[in-house]
CSV table of C-alpha atoms and ligand atoms in Angstrom, one decimal:
chain,number,residue,atom,x,y,z
A,1,MET,CA,5.2,23.9,7.9
A,2,SER,CA,4.0,21.5,10.5
A,3,ASP,CA,5.7,18.2,10.9
A,4,ASP,CA,2.6,17.9,12.9
A,5,LEU,CA,1.4,15.9,9.9
A,6,PHE,CA,3.8,13.0,10.7
A,7,ARG,CA,2.1,12.5,14.1
A,8,TYR,CA,-0.8,10.9,12.2
A,9,ALA,CA,1.4,8.2,10.7
A,10,LYS,CA,4.2,7.4,13.2
A,11,PRO,CA,2.1,5.7,15.9
A,12,PHE,CA,0.9,3.1,13.3
A,13,ARG,CA,4.3,2.3,11.8
A,14,VAL,CA,5.6,-1.2,12.6
A,15,THR,CA,9.3,-1.7,11.8
A,16,ASP,CA,9.8,-4.6,14.2
A,17,GLY,CA,6.9,-7.0,14.2
A,18,LYS,CA,8.0,-9.1,17.1
A,19,GLY,CA,5.0,-9.8,19.4
A,20,PHE,CA,2.8,-7.5,17.3
A,21,ARG,CA,-0.9,-7.8,18.2
A,22,LEU,CA,-3.7,-6.5,16.0
A,23,LYS,CA,-5.6,-5.7,19.2
A,24,SER,CA,-3.0,-3.0,20.0
A,25,VAL,CA,-4.5,-0.8,17.3
A,26,ASP,CA,-8.0,0.5,17.7
A,27,PRO,CA,-9.8,0.7,14.3
A,28,GLY,CA,-11.7,3.7,15.5
A,29,GLU,CA,-8.6,5.7,16.6
A,30,THR,CA,-8.4,9.3,15.5
A,31,LEU,CA,-5.6,10.6,17.7
A,32,GLY,CA,-7.8,13.2,19.2
A,33,LEU,CA,-8.9,14.7,15.9
A,34,GLU,CA,-12.6,15.3,16.3
A,35,SER,CA,-13.6,16.8,13.1
A,36,LYS,CA,-13.5,15.7,9.5
A,37,LYS,CA,-12.9,19.3,8.6
A,38,ARG,CA,-9.6,19.5,10.4
A,39,ALA,CA,-8.5,16.2,8.9
A,40,GLU,CA,-9.3,17.4,5.4
A,41,LYS,CA,-7.3,20.5,5.9
A,42,LEU,CA,-4.3,18.4,7.0
A,43,LEU,CA,-4.9,16.0,4.1
A,44,ALA,CA,-4.8,18.9,1.7
A,45,GLU,CA,-1.5,20.0,3.2
A,46,GLY,CA,-0.2,16.5,2.8
A,47,ILE,CA,-1.3,16.2,-0.8
A,48,ALA,CA,0.4,19.5,-1.7
A,49,ARG,CA,3.7,18.3,-0.2
A,50,MET,CA,3.3,15.0,-2.0
A,51,VAL,CA,2.8,16.8,-5.3
A,52,ASP,CA,6.0,18.8,-4.7
A,53,GLN,CA,8.0,15.7,-3.8
A,54,GLN,CA,6.7,13.7,-6.7
A,55,GLU,CA,8.0,16.3,-9.2
A,56,LYS,CA,11.4,15.9,-7.8
A,57,LEU,CA,11.2,12.1,-7.7
A,58,TYR,CA,10.3,12.1,-11.3
A,59,ALA,CA,12.9,14.6,-12.4
A,60,GLN,CA,15.7,12.9,-10.4
A,61,ASP,CA,14.8,9.5,-11.7
A,62,ARG,CA,16.7,7.5,-9.1
A,63,TRP,CA,14.3,6.2,-6.5
A,64,ALA,CA,11.1,4.3,-7.1
A,65,VAL,CA,8.4,4.2,-4.4
A,66,LEU,CA,6.2,1.1,-3.9
A,67,LEU,CA,3.0,1.5,-1.8
A,68,VAL,CA,1.2,-1.7,-1.0
A,69,PHE,CA,-2.4,-1.7,0.2
A,70,GLN,CA,-4.0,-4.6,1.9
A,71,ALA,CA,-7.3,-4.8,3.8
A,72,MET,CA,-10.6,-6.6,4.4
A,73,ASP,CA,-13.4,-5.7,2.0
A,74,ALA,CA,-15.0,-2.3,2.4
A,75,ALA,CA,-12.0,-1.0,4.4
A,76,GLY,CA,-11.6,1.8,1.9
A,77,LYS,CA,-8.6,0.8,-0.1
A,78,ASP,CA,-9.9,2.2,-3.3
A,79,GLY,CA,-11.0,5.5,-1.7
A,80,ALA,CA,-7.7,5.9,0.1
A,81,ILE,CA,-5.7,5.4,-3.1
A,82,LYS,CA,-8.0,7.8,-5.0
A,83,HIS,CA,-7.9,10.6,-2.4
A,84,VAL,CA,-4.3,10.3,-1.4
A,85,MET,CA,-3.0,10.3,-5.0
A,86,SER,CA,-5.3,13.0,-6.2
A,87,GLY,CA,-3.2,15.8,-7.6
A,88,VAL,CA,-0.1,13.8,-8.4
A,89,ASN,CA,0.9,13.7,-12.0
A,90,PRO,CA,-0.7,10.5,-13.5
A,91,GLN,CA,2.4,10.0,-15.6
A,92,GLY,CA,4.5,9.5,-12.5
A,93,CYS,CA,2.1,7.0,-10.9
A,94,GLN,CA,1.1,3.5,-11.7
A,95,VAL,CA,-1.7,1.6,-9.9
A,96,HIS,CA,-2.1,-2.2,-10.3
A,97,SER,CA,-5.0,-4.2,-8.7
A,98,PHE,CA,-4.1,-7.8,-8.1
A,99,LYS,CA,-6.9,-10.3,-8.6
A,100,ALA,CA,-7.0,-14.1,-8.5
A,101,PRO,CA,-4.1,-15.2,-10.6
A,102,SER,CA,-4.6,-16.1,-14.3
A,103,ALA,CA,-3.6,-19.5,-15.7
A,104,GLU,CA,-0.4,-18.0,-17.0
A,105,GLU,CA,0.4,-16.4,-13.7
A,106,LEU,CA,-0.3,-19.7,-11.9
A,107,ASP,CA,2.4,-21.3,-14.2
A,108,HIS,CA,5.0,-19.1,-12.5
A,109,ASP,CA,6.3,-18.6,-9.0
A,110,TYR,CA,4.0,-16.2,-7.1
A,111,LEU,CA,6.3,-13.2,-7.1
A,112,TRP,CA,6.6,-13.3,-10.8
A,113,ARG,CA,3.5,-11.3,-11.6
A,114,ALA,CA,4.3,-8.7,-8.9
A,115,SER,CA,7.8,-8.2,-10.3
A,116,THR,CA,6.4,-7.4,-13.7
A,117,ARG,CA,4.4,-4.6,-12.2
A,118,LEU,CA,7.0,-2.9,-10.1
A,119,PRO,CA,7.3,0.9,-10.5
A,120,GLU,CA,10.1,2.3,-12.7
A,121,ARG,CA,12.6,4.7,-11.2
A,122,GLY,CA,11.1,8.1,-10.7
A,123,ARG,CA,7.7,6.7,-10.2
A,124,ILE,CA,5.2,5.8,-7.5
A,125,GLY,CA,3.8,2.4,-7.9
A,126,ILE,CA,0.6,1.3,-6.0
A,127,PHE,CA,-0.3,-2.3,-5.4
A,128,ASN,CA,-4.0,-2.6,-4.7
A,129,ARG,CA,-3.6,-6.0,-3.0
A,130,SER,CA,-0.3,-7.6,-3.7
A,131,TYR,CA,1.9,-10.7,-3.2
A,132,TYR,CA,0.7,-10.5,0.4
A,133,GLU,CA,-2.5,-12.3,-0.7
A,134,GLU,CA,-0.2,-15.3,-0.8
A,135,VAL,CA,-0.1,-15.4,3.0
A,136,LEU,CA,-3.7,-14.1,3.4
A,137,VAL,CA,-6.4,-15.5,1.1
A,138,VAL,CA,-4.2,-18.4,0.2
A,139,ARG,CA,-3.6,-19.2,3.8
A,140,VAL,CA,-7.3,-18.9,4.8
A,141,HIS,CA,-8.4,-21.1,1.8
A,142,PRO,CA,-6.2,-24.3,1.4
A,143,PRO,CA,-7.8,-25.2,-2.0
A,144,ILE,CA,-6.2,-22.1,-3.4
A,145,LEU,CA,-2.8,-23.3,-2.3
A,146,ALA,CA,-3.6,-26.7,-3.9
A,147,SER,CA,-4.4,-24.9,-7.2
A,148,GLN,CA,-0.8,-23.5,-7.3
A,149,ARG,CA,0.5,-26.9,-8.3
A,150,LEU,CA,3.7,-26.7,-6.2
A,151,PRO,CA,5.7,-29.9,-6.0
A,152,PRO,CA,4.2,-31.7,-3.0
A,153,ALA,CA,7.5,-32.1,-1.3
A,154,LEU,CA,7.7,-28.3,-0.9
A,155,VAL,CA,4.3,-28.0,0.7
A,156,THR,CA,5.1,-28.5,4.3
A,157,LYS,CA,3.9,-27.0,7.6
A,158,ASP,CA,6.6,-24.4,7.2
A,159,ILE,CA,5.3,-23.0,4.0
A,160,TRP,CA,4.0,-19.8,5.5
A,161,LYS,CA,7.3,-19.2,7.3
A,162,HIS,CA,9.1,-19.8,4.0
A,163,ARG,CA,6.8,-17.3,2.3
A,164,TYR,CA,7.5,-14.6,4.9
A,165,GLU,CA,11.2,-15.3,4.4
A,166,ASP,CA,11.0,-15.0,0.7
A,167,ILE,CA,8.9,-11.9,0.8
A,168,ASN,CA,11.4,-10.3,3.2
A,169,ALA,CA,14.2,-11.3,0.9
A,170,PHE,CA,12.4,-9.9,-2.1
A,171,GLU,CA,11.7,-6.6,-0.3
A,172,HIS,CA,15.3,-6.4,0.9
A,173,TYR,CA,16.5,-6.9,-2.7
A,174,LEU,CA,14.2,-4.2,-3.9
A,175,SER,CA,15.3,-1.8,-1.2
A,176,ARG,CA,18.9,-2.3,-2.1
A,177,ASN,CA,17.9,-1.4,-5.7
A,178,GLY,CA,16.4,1.9,-4.9
A,179,VAL,CA,12.8,0.9,-4.4
A,180,ALA,CA,11.3,2.5,-1.2
A,181,ILE,CA,8.6,0.2,0.1
A,182,ARG,CA,5.8,1.1,2.4
A,183,LYS,CA,2.9,-1.2,3.2
A,184,PHE,CA,-0.5,-0.2,4.5
A,185,PHE,CA,-3.0,-2.4,6.3
A,186,LEU,CA,-6.3,-0.6,6.6
A,187,HIS,CA,-7.5,-1.9,9.9
A,188,LEU,CA,-11.4,-2.0,9.9
A,189,SER,CA,-13.6,-3.3,12.7
A,190,LYS,CA,-16.0,-6.1,12.1
A,191,GLU,CA,-18.9,-3.8,13.1
A,192,GLU,CA,-17.9,-1.1,10.7
A,193,GLN,CA,-17.7,-3.6,7.9
A,194,LYS,CA,-21.2,-4.7,8.6
A,195,ARG,CA,-22.4,-1.1,8.5
A,196,ARG,CA,-20.7,-0.5,5.2
A,197,PHE,CA,-22.1,-3.8,3.7
A,198,LEU,CA,-25.6,-2.8,4.8
A,199,GLU,CA,-25.1,0.6,3.2
A,200,ARG,CA,-24.2,-1.1,-0.1
A,201,LEU,CA,-27.4,-3.1,0.1
A,202,GLU,CA,-29.6,-0.2,1.0
A,203,GLU,CA,-28.3,2.6,-1.2
A,204,PRO,CA,-29.0,2.1,-5.0
A,205,GLU,CA,-25.9,3.9,-6.0
A,206,LYS,CA,-23.8,1.6,-3.8
A,207,ASN,CA,-25.5,-1.6,-4.9
A,208,TRP,CA,-22.8,-2.3,-7.5
A,209,LYS,CA,-20.2,-2.4,-4.8
A,210,PHE,CA,-21.8,-5.3,-2.9
A,211,SER,CA,-20.5,-8.7,-3.6
A,212,SER,CA,-21.7,-11.9,-2.0
A,213,ALA,CA,-18.2,-13.2,-2.2
A,214,ASP,CA,-17.1,-10.4,0.2
A,215,ALA,CA,-19.9,-11.3,2.5
A,216,LYS,CA,-18.7,-14.9,2.5
A,217,GLU,CA,-15.1,-13.9,3.4
A,218,ARG,CA,-16.6,-12.0,6.3
A,219,ALA,CA,-17.5,-15.3,7.8
A,220,ARG,CA,-13.8,-16.1,8.0
A,221,TRP,CA,-13.1,-12.8,9.8
A,222,ASP,CA,-11.1,-14.4,12.7
A,223,ASP,CA,-9.0,-16.5,10.3
A,224,TYR,CA,-8.1,-13.4,8.3
A,225,ALA,CA,-7.3,-11.4,11.5
A,226,GLU,CA,-4.9,-14.2,12.5
A,227,ALA,CA,-3.3,-14.2,9.0
A,228,TYR,CA,-2.9,-10.4,9.0
A,229,GLU,CA,-1.4,-10.4,12.5
A,230,GLN,CA,1.1,-13.0,11.6
A,231,MET,CA,1.9,-11.3,8.3
A,232,ILE,CA,2.7,-8.0,10.2
A,233,ARG,CA,4.7,-9.8,12.8
A,234,TYR,CA,6.9,-11.5,10.3
A,235,THR,CA,7.2,-9.1,7.4
A,236,SER,CA,7.7,-5.7,9.1
A,237,SER,CA,11.1,-4.2,8.8
A,238,GLU,CA,12.9,-0.9,9.0
A,239,GLU,CA,13.3,-0.7,5.2
A,240,ALA,CA,9.7,-1.9,4.4
A,241,PRO,CA,7.5,-1.1,7.4
A,242,TRP,CA,3.8,-1.9,7.7
A,243,TYR,CA,1.4,0.9,8.7
A,244,VAL,CA,-1.5,-0.5,10.6
A,245,VAL,CA,-3.9,2.3,9.8
A,246,PRO,CA,-7.2,2.7,11.8
A,247,ALA,CA,-9.9,2.6,9.1
A,248,ASP,CA,-13.3,3.0,10.8
A,249,HIS,CA,-13.1,6.7,9.9
A,250,LYS,CA,-12.2,7.1,6.2
A,251,TRP,CA,-11.2,10.7,6.8
A,252,PHE,CA,-8.7,9.5,9.3
A,253,SER,CA,-7.2,6.6,7.4
A,254,ARG,CA,-6.7,8.9,4.3
A,255,LEU,CA,-4.8,11.4,6.4
A,256,ALA,CA,-2.7,8.7,8.0
A,257,VAL,CA,-1.7,7.2,4.7
A,258,ALA,CA,-1.0,10.7,3.2
A,259,ALA,CA,1.2,11.5,6.2
A,260,ALA,CA,3.2,8.3,5.8
A,261,VAL,CA,3.7,8.9,2.1
A,262,VAL,CA,4.9,12.4,2.6
A,263,GLU,CA,7.2,11.3,5.3
A,264,THR,CA,8.6,8.6,3.0
A,265,LEU,CA,9.2,10.9,0.1
A,266,GLU,CA,10.7,13.6,2.2
A,267,SER,CA,13.1,11.1,3.8
A,268,LEU,CA,14.6,10.3,0.4
A,269,LYS,CA,16.0,13.9,0.2
A,270,LEU,CA,14.8,14.3,-3.3
A,271,ALA,CA,16.1,17.2,-5.4
A,272,PHE,CA,15.9,18.4,-8.9
A,273,PRO,CA,19.0,17.3,-10.8
A,274,LYS,CA,21.9,19.8,-10.6
A,275,VAL,CA,22.8,21.7,-13.7
A,276,ASP,CA,26.6,21.3,-14.3
A,277,GLY,CA,28.8,23.6,-16.5
A,278,ALA,CA,28.4,21.6,-19.7
A,279,ARG,CA,24.6,21.5,-19.3
A,280,LYS,CA,24.5,25.2,-18.6
A,281,LYS,CA,26.3,25.9,-21.8
A,282,GLU,CA,23.9,23.6,-23.7
A,283,LEU,CA,20.9,25.5,-22.3
A,284,GLU,CA,22.5,28.8,-23.1
A,285,ALA,CA,23.1,27.7,-26.7
A,286,ALA,CA,19.5,26.6,-27.0
A,287,ARG,CA,18.4,30.0,-25.8
A,288,THR,CA,20.5,31.8,-28.3
A,289,VAL,CA,19.0,29.8,-31.1
A,290,LEU,CA,15.5,30.4,-30.0
A,291,GLU,CA,16.0,34.1,-29.5
A,292,GLY,CA,17.7,34.3,-32.9
A,293,GLU,CA,14.6,33.0,-34.7
A,294,SER,CA,13.0,35.7,-36.8
B,1,LIG,P1,-13.1,-4.2,-5.3
B,1,LIG,O1,-14.0,-5.3,-4.8
B,1,LIG,O2,-13.1,-3.0,-4.4
B,1,LIG,O3,-13.2,-3.8,-6.7
B,1,LIG,P2,-11.0,-6.0,-4.8
B,1,LIG,O4,-9.6,-5.8,-4.5
B,1,LIG,O5,-11.8,-6.6,-3.7
B,1,LIG,O6,-11.6,-4.6,-5.2
B,1,LIG,P3,-12.0,-8.1,-6.4
B,1,LIG,O7,-11.9,-8.3,-7.9
B,1,LIG,O8,-13.3,-8.0,-5.8
B,1,LIG,O9,-11.2,-6.8,-6.1
B,1,LIG,O10,-11.2,-9.2,-5.7
B,1,LIG,C1,-10.0,-9.6,-6.0
B,1,LIG,C2,-9.9,-11.0,-5.4
B,1,LIG,O11,-8.7,-11.6,-5.9
B,1,LIG,C3,-9.9,-10.9,-3.9
B,1,LIG,O12,-10.8,-11.8,-3.3
B,1,LIG,C4,-8.5,-11.5,-3.6
B,1,LIG,O13,-8.4,-12.2,-2.4
B,1,LIG,C5,-8.2,-12.3,-4.8
B,1,LIG,N1,-6.8,-12.5,-5.0
B,1,LIG,C6,-5.8,-11.6,-5.1
B,1,LIG,N2,-4.6,-12.2,-5.2
B,1,LIG,C7,-4.8,-13.5,-5.1
B,1,LIG,C8,-4.0,-14.7,-5.1
B,1,LIG,N3,-2.6,-14.6,-5.2
B,1,LIG,N4,-4.5,-15.9,-5.0
B,1,LIG,C9,-5.9,-16.0,-4.9
B,1,LIG,N5,-6.7,-15.0,-4.8
B,1,LIG,C10,-6.2,-13.8,-5.0
B,2,LIG,MG1,-13.9,-7.1,-3.9
């Protein structure tokens, strides 16, 4: 089958963020794919391969896979998660959406709540938002940082640099414990966000999705763009790459995410556990018992 699929993920993978510019990725990119139909065909192929890989991941029970999703509002995080994971066994998949931290969570270091939600071995864990909010919304809104009640001596101008270092160290630790991490930034243009917000206002079935808070964050677009750019620059690595996925066409971003997930799973060389001699005997004995039932 075509490894053609991977060509929709590779160009967007950042393993070394040095000098990364958000401008280098066009949110409207489709890599020459013109029709949604062709993309959907490829997405279906990707999902079939993912389903096959997930069974092995689960049976083998060694690796865990952590997929992190970050984006501006209306970029299509929820839809991407829903489409890309359609078909995978729900028992092998855990999704967690990170909201503003609770009082209990604020009483801990910021990675605490994320570490309690990590996927178990054999599972795919999805973070819908994540500890990266700590260098995004928290960076854009200084009062949020103040609410974290850190000892003042630790809140210096280097705090973001320290957070990147700590996040990199955390991801390095997880990688060395068998958690394969892939991070997706759904890269939406400001114009397309406006179009989607207007759609939410105009179409009654989409009204529920509109939030004035989201519209307020839009006013800080440039600050977020800067925070995302820095985040990608300083937290991309070979073991935990960012994918900067063009998101103006939902059909394209879903395909790119699926391609990256398939590539990740296939790179783990997953296989069903081998049946050794003792186990073969055990299976044989069980068969004899079953067949001997009257
Ligand atoms: P949707 O709106 O599609 O349901 P969402 O991810 O936008 O999904 P919301 O409940 O609207 O969910 O928003 C969650 C909010 O929580 C976001 O504004 C996000 O910035 C905020 N948040 C997440 N983590 C943190 C954090 N560590 N500190 C402060 N705010 C955070
Ligand atoms: Mg929201």
